[in-house]
Amino acid sequence: QVKPQFESRVNETYGTFQAIAYRTQVVAGTNYFIKVQVSDTMYVHLRVFQGLPHENQGPSLVSYQTGKTRDDPLTYF
């Protein structure tokens, strides 16, 4: 659901967009830290916020990091 948000921010289109790992942080909703494979050797880390159910809002891309590898640890950013 956040792929279009990410692609518009980086002004690129990705044929591959596969989440391979994630972590969560509970706040007033949930932060998801997601490692996404965007090519054979390129990865990005996304921070996605999902509000509480009664807010009726979809996930939103808060921040991202590019230039990651498969072995980079998924940490808070």
Short mmCIF file of N, CA, C and O in Angstrom, two decimals:
data_model
loop_
_atom_site.label_atom_id
_atom_site.label_comp_id
_atom_site.label_asym_id
_atom_site.label_seq_id
_atom_site.Cartn_x
_atom_site.Cartn_y
_atom_site.Cartn_z
N GLN A 1 0.80 -1.21 0.00
CA GLN A 1 0.00 0.00 0.00
C GLN A 1 0.85 1.27 0.00
O GLN A 1 0.35 2.31 -0.37
N VAL A 2 2.11 1.19 0.43
CA VAL A 2 2.94 2.40 0.47
C VAL A 2 3.88 2.50 -0.73
O VAL A 2 4.59 3.49 -0.85
N LYS A 3 3.85 1.53 -1.61
CA LYS A 3 4.74 1.59 -2.79
C LYS A 3 4.54 2.87 -3.59
O LYS A 3 5.53 3.54 -3.91
N PRO A 4 3.29 3.28 -3.91
CA PRO A 4 3.14 4.54 -4.66
C PRO A 4 3.67 5.75 -3.91
O PRO A 4 4.23 6.67 -4.53
N GLN A 5 3.51 5.78 -2.59
CA GLN A 5 4.03 6.89 -1.80
C GLN A 5 5.56 6.94 -1.90
O GLN A 5 6.14 8.01 -2.10
N PHE A 6 6.20 5.78 -1.80
CA PHE A 6 7.66 5.72 -1.88
C PHE A 6 8.14 6.12 -3.28
O PHE A 6 9.05 6.94 -3.43
N GLU A 7 7.51 5.56 -4.31
CA GLU A 7 7.94 5.85 -5.68
C GLU A 7 7.78 7.33 -6.01
O GLU A 7 8.64 7.90 -6.70
N SER A 8 6.75 7.98 -5.51
CA SER A 8 6.59 9.41 -5.81
C SER A 8 7.64 10.24 -5.07
O SER A 8 8.10 11.25 -5.59
N ARG A 9 8.05 9.81 -3.89
CA ARG A 9 9.07 10.57 -3.15
C ARG A 9 10.45 10.47 -3.79
O ARG A 9 11.21 11.42 -3.79
N VAL A 10 10.78 9.27 -4.30
CA VAL A 10 12.11 9.10 -4.91
C VAL A 10 12.08 9.32 -6.42
O VAL A 10 13.11 9.26 -7.08
N ASN A 11 10.89 9.54 -6.98
CA ASN A 11 10.70 9.81 -8.40
C ASN A 11 11.25 8.68 -9.27
O ASN A 11 11.94 8.91 -10.27
N GLU A 12 10.97 7.44 -8.85
CA GLU A 12 11.37 6.26 -9.62
C GLU A 12 10.25 5.24 -9.56
O GLU A 12 9.38 5.32 -8.70
N THR A 13 10.31 4.26 -10.45
CA THR A 13 9.35 3.17 -10.46
C THR A 13 10.12 1.86 -10.32
O THR A 13 11.16 1.68 -10.94
N TYR A 14 9.60 0.96 -9.49
CA TYR A 14 10.28 -0.31 -9.23
C TYR A 14 9.40 -1.47 -9.65
O TYR A 14 8.23 -1.55 -9.26
N GLY A 15 9.96 -2.37 -10.46
CA GLY A 15 9.25 -3.59 -10.83
C GLY A 15 9.22 -4.57 -9.68
O GLY A 15 8.25 -5.30 -9.48
N THR A 16 10.29 -4.59 -8.90
CA THR A 16 10.38 -5.45 -7.72
C THR A 16 10.15 -4.57 -6.50
O THR A 16 10.72 -3.50 -6.38
N PHE A 17 9.28 -5.05 -5.60
CA PHE A 17 9.02 -4.32 -4.35
C PHE A 17 8.53 -5.36 -3.35
O PHE A 17 7.34 -5.53 -3.13
N GLN A 18 9.49 -6.11 -2.79
CA GLN A 18 9.18 -7.26 -1.95
C GLN A 18 9.68 -7.04 -0.53
O GLN A 18 10.88 -6.91 -0.31
N ALA A 19 8.76 -6.99 0.43
CA ALA A 19 9.15 -6.88 1.84
C ALA A 19 9.78 -8.20 2.27
O ALA A 19 9.22 -9.27 2.03
N ILE A 20 10.96 -8.12 2.90
CA ILE A 20 11.63 -9.35 3.32
C ILE A 20 11.80 -9.44 4.84
O ILE A 20 12.09 -10.52 5.35
N ALA A 21 11.63 -8.33 5.54
CA ALA A 21 11.73 -8.35 7.00
C ALA A 21 11.04 -7.11 7.54
O ALA A 21 10.94 -6.10 6.85
N TYR A 22 10.58 -7.21 8.79
CA TYR A 22 10.00 -6.02 9.41
C TYR A 22 10.11 -6.09 10.91
O TYR A 22 10.31 -7.16 11.48
N ARG A 23 10.01 -4.94 11.54
CA ARG A 23 9.95 -4.80 13.00
C ARG A 23 8.82 -3.83 13.29
O ARG A 23 8.46 -3.02 12.44
N THR A 24 8.30 -3.89 14.51
CA THR A 24 7.23 -2.96 14.88
C THR A 24 7.60 -2.20 16.13
O THR A 24 8.43 -2.63 16.93
N GLN A 25 6.98 -1.05 16.27
CA GLN A 25 7.10 -0.23 17.47
C GLN A 25 5.71 0.30 17.76
O GLN A 25 5.11 0.99 16.92
N VAL A 26 5.18 -0.04 18.93
CA VAL A 26 3.85 0.42 19.29
C VAL A 26 3.94 1.83 19.87
O VAL A 26 4.71 2.07 20.80
N VAL A 27 3.19 2.74 19.27
CA VAL A 27 3.07 4.11 19.74
C VAL A 27 1.57 4.39 19.78
O VAL A 27 0.82 3.49 20.10
N ALA A 28 1.09 5.56 19.48
CA ALA A 28 -0.35 5.80 19.36
C ALA A 28 -0.75 5.30 17.98
O ALA A 28 -1.12 6.04 17.09
N GLY A 29 -0.62 4.03 17.79
CA GLY A 29 -0.72 3.33 16.52
C GLY A 29 0.51 2.43 16.45
O GLY A 29 1.06 2.04 17.48
N THR A 30 0.96 2.11 15.26
CA THR A 30 2.13 1.24 15.12
C THR A 30 3.07 1.77 14.05
O THR A 30 2.62 2.12 12.96
N ASN A 31 4.36 1.85 14.38
CA ASN A 31 5.39 2.11 13.39
C ASN A 31 5.90 0.77 12.89
O ASN A 31 6.23 -0.11 13.69
N TYR A 32 5.97 0.61 11.58
CA TYR A 32 6.54 -0.58 10.98
C TYR A 32 7.84 -0.16 10.30
O TYR A 32 7.87 0.79 9.53
N PHE A 33 8.91 -0.89 10.60
CA PHE A 33 10.19 -0.69 9.94
C PHE A 33 10.36 -1.88 9.00
O PHE A 33 10.44 -3.02 9.46
N ILE A 34 10.37 -1.61 7.70
CA ILE A 34 10.29 -2.68 6.71
C ILE A 34 11.49 -2.64 5.78
O ILE A 34 11.82 -1.59 5.22
N LYS A 35 12.14 -3.80 5.62
CA LYS A 35 13.23 -3.93 4.64
C LYS A 35 12.61 -4.43 3.35
O LYS A 35 11.94 -5.47 3.34
N VAL A 36 12.79 -3.68 2.27
CA VAL A 36 12.15 -3.99 1.00
C VAL A 36 13.21 -4.18 -0.07
O VAL A 36 14.10 -3.33 -0.23
N GLN A 37 13.11 -5.29 -0.80
CA GLN A 37 14.01 -5.54 -1.93
C GLN A 37 13.42 -4.86 -3.16
O GLN A 37 12.26 -5.09 -3.51
N VAL A 38 14.22 -3.98 -3.80
CA VAL A 38 13.74 -3.26 -4.98
C VAL A 38 14.46 -3.67 -6.27
O VAL A 38 14.07 -3.26 -7.35
N SER A 39 15.52 -4.48 -6.14
CA SER A 39 16.20 -5.06 -7.31
C SER A 39 17.01 -6.25 -6.79
O SER A 39 16.96 -6.56 -5.61
N ASP A 40 17.78 -6.87 -7.67
CA ASP A 40 18.57 -8.04 -7.25
C ASP A 40 19.51 -7.72 -6.09
O ASP A 40 19.71 -8.55 -5.21
N THR A 41 20.07 -6.52 -6.08
CA THR A 41 21.07 -6.19 -5.06
C THR A 41 20.72 -4.95 -4.25
O THR A 41 21.47 -4.59 -3.35
N MET A 42 19.63 -4.27 -4.56
CA MET A 42 19.28 -3.03 -3.86
C MET A 42 18.12 -3.23 -2.90
O MET A 42 17.14 -3.89 -3.23
N TYR A 43 18.27 -2.62 -1.73
CA TYR A 43 17.23 -2.68 -0.71
C TYR A 43 16.99 -1.28 -0.17
O TYR A 43 17.87 -0.42 -0.22
N VAL A 44 15.78 -1.06 0.34
CA VAL A 44 15.45 0.18 1.02
C VAL A 44 14.81 -0.17 2.35
O VAL A 44 14.26 -1.26 2.52
N HIS A 45 14.91 0.74 3.30
CA HIS A 45 14.24 0.59 4.59
C HIS A 45 13.14 1.64 4.65
O HIS A 45 13.38 2.81 4.35
N LEU A 46 11.94 1.22 5.01
CA LEU A 46 10.80 2.12 5.10
C LEU A 46 10.30 2.19 6.54
O LEU A 46 10.30 1.18 7.24
N ARG A 47 9.87 3.38 6.96
CA ARG A 47 9.16 3.50 8.23
C ARG A 47 7.74 3.90 7.88
O ARG A 47 7.50 4.96 7.30
N VAL A 48 6.80 3.03 8.22
CA VAL A 48 5.40 3.21 7.88
C VAL A 48 4.60 3.31 9.17
O VAL A 48 4.78 2.49 10.08
N PHE A 49 3.72 4.30 9.24
CA PHE A 49 2.87 4.46 10.43
C PHE A 49 1.45 4.03 10.10
O PHE A 49 0.88 4.44 9.08
N GLN A 50 0.90 3.19 10.97
CA GLN A 50 -0.50 2.77 10.87
C GLN A 50 -1.21 3.25 12.13
O GLN A 50 -0.86 2.84 13.23
N GLY A 51 -2.16 4.15 11.95
CA GLY A 51 -2.89 4.70 13.09
C GLY A 51 -3.79 3.66 13.75
O GLY A 51 -3.93 2.53 13.28
N LEU A 52 -4.40 4.06 14.83
CA LEU A 52 -5.32 3.19 15.54
C LEU A 52 -6.56 2.93 14.69
O LEU A 52 -6.94 3.75 13.86
N PRO A 53 -7.20 1.76 14.89
CA PRO A 53 -8.34 1.38 14.03
C PRO A 53 -9.46 2.43 13.96
O PRO A 53 -10.02 2.66 12.88
N HIS A 54 -9.76 3.10 15.05
CA HIS A 54 -10.87 4.06 15.02
C HIS A 54 -10.55 5.32 14.21
O HIS A 54 -11.44 6.11 13.89
N GLU A 55 -9.29 5.51 13.84
CA GLU A 55 -8.91 6.67 13.03
C GLU A 55 -9.22 6.48 11.55
O GLU A 55 -9.22 7.44 10.78
N ASN A 56 -9.45 5.23 11.15
CA ASN A 56 -9.83 4.91 9.76
C ASN A 56 -8.89 5.52 8.72
O ASN A 56 -9.32 6.11 7.74
N GLN A 57 -7.58 5.43 8.97
CA GLN A 57 -6.61 5.90 8.00
C GLN A 57 -5.70 4.75 7.60
O GLN A 57 -5.35 3.91 8.44
N GLY A 58 -5.33 4.72 6.34
CA GLY A 58 -4.44 3.68 5.86
C GLY A 58 -3.01 3.95 6.30
O GLY A 58 -2.71 4.98 6.91
N PRO A 59 -2.12 3.03 5.98
CA PRO A 59 -0.71 3.22 6.33
C PRO A 59 -0.11 4.39 5.57
O PRO A 59 -0.47 4.65 4.43
N SER A 60 0.79 5.11 6.23
CA SER A 60 1.46 6.22 5.56
C SER A 60 2.97 6.10 5.71
O SER A 60 3.47 5.72 6.77
N LEU A 61 3.66 6.41 4.63
CA LEU A 61 5.12 6.38 4.62
C LEU A 61 5.63 7.60 5.35
O LEU A 61 5.37 8.73 4.96
N VAL A 62 6.37 7.37 6.44
CA VAL A 62 6.89 8.47 7.26
C VAL A 62 8.30 8.84 6.82
O VAL A 62 8.64 10.00 6.67
N SER A 63 9.13 7.82 6.61
CA SER A 63 10.53 8.05 6.29
C SER A 63 11.07 6.84 5.53
O SER A 63 10.46 5.77 5.55
N TYR A 64 12.21 7.02 4.90
CA TYR A 64 12.84 5.90 4.19
C TYR A 64 14.34 6.12 4.12
O TYR A 64 14.83 7.23 4.29
N GLN A 65 15.06 5.01 3.90
CA GLN A 65 16.50 5.04 3.69
C GLN A 65 16.79 4.20 2.46
O GLN A 65 16.33 3.07 2.35
N THR A 66 17.58 4.74 1.54
CA THR A 66 17.94 4.01 0.33
C THR A 66 19.40 3.55 0.42
O THR A 66 20.10 3.89 1.36
N GLY A 67 19.84 2.77 -0.56
CA GLY A 67 21.24 2.34 -0.61
C GLY A 67 21.56 1.27 0.42
O GLY A 67 22.71 1.15 0.85
N LYS A 68 20.58 0.48 0.80
CA LYS A 68 20.79 -0.56 1.80
C LYS A 68 21.13 -1.88 1.12
O LYS A 68 20.87 -2.08 -0.06
N THR A 69 21.71 -2.80 1.90
CA THR A 69 21.99 -4.15 1.41
C THR A 69 21.14 -5.13 2.20
O THR A 69 20.53 -4.78 3.22
N ARG A 70 21.12 -6.38 1.75
CA ARG A 70 20.34 -7.41 2.44
C ARG A 70 20.83 -7.60 3.88
O ARG A 70 20.05 -7.93 4.77
N ASP A 71 22.11 -7.36 4.13
CA ASP A 71 22.69 -7.61 5.46
C ASP A 71 22.61 -6.42 6.41
O ASP A 71 22.93 -6.56 7.58
N ASP A 72 22.19 -5.25 5.92
CA ASP A 72 22.09 -4.09 6.81
C ASP A 72 21.02 -4.34 7.88
O ASP A 72 19.93 -4.81 7.56
N PRO A 73 21.32 -4.03 9.14
CA PRO A 73 20.33 -4.26 10.20
C PRO A 73 19.17 -3.28 10.06
O PRO A 73 19.34 -2.14 9.65
N LEU A 74 18.00 -3.76 10.41
CA LEU A 74 16.80 -2.96 10.38
C LEU A 74 16.62 -2.29 11.74
O LEU A 74 16.28 -2.94 12.72
N THR A 75 16.93 -0.99 11.81
CA THR A 75 16.92 -0.28 13.08
C THR A 75 16.00 0.93 12.99
O THR A 75 15.57 1.33 11.91
N TYR A 76 15.73 1.52 14.16
CA TYR A 76 14.89 2.73 14.20
C TYR A 76 15.58 3.86 13.45
O TYR A 76 16.78 4.06 13.56
N PHE A 77 14.83 4.61 12.69
CA PHE A 77 15.35 5.82 12.01
C PHE A 77 14.24 6.83 11.89
O PHE A 77 13.08 6.53 12.03
#
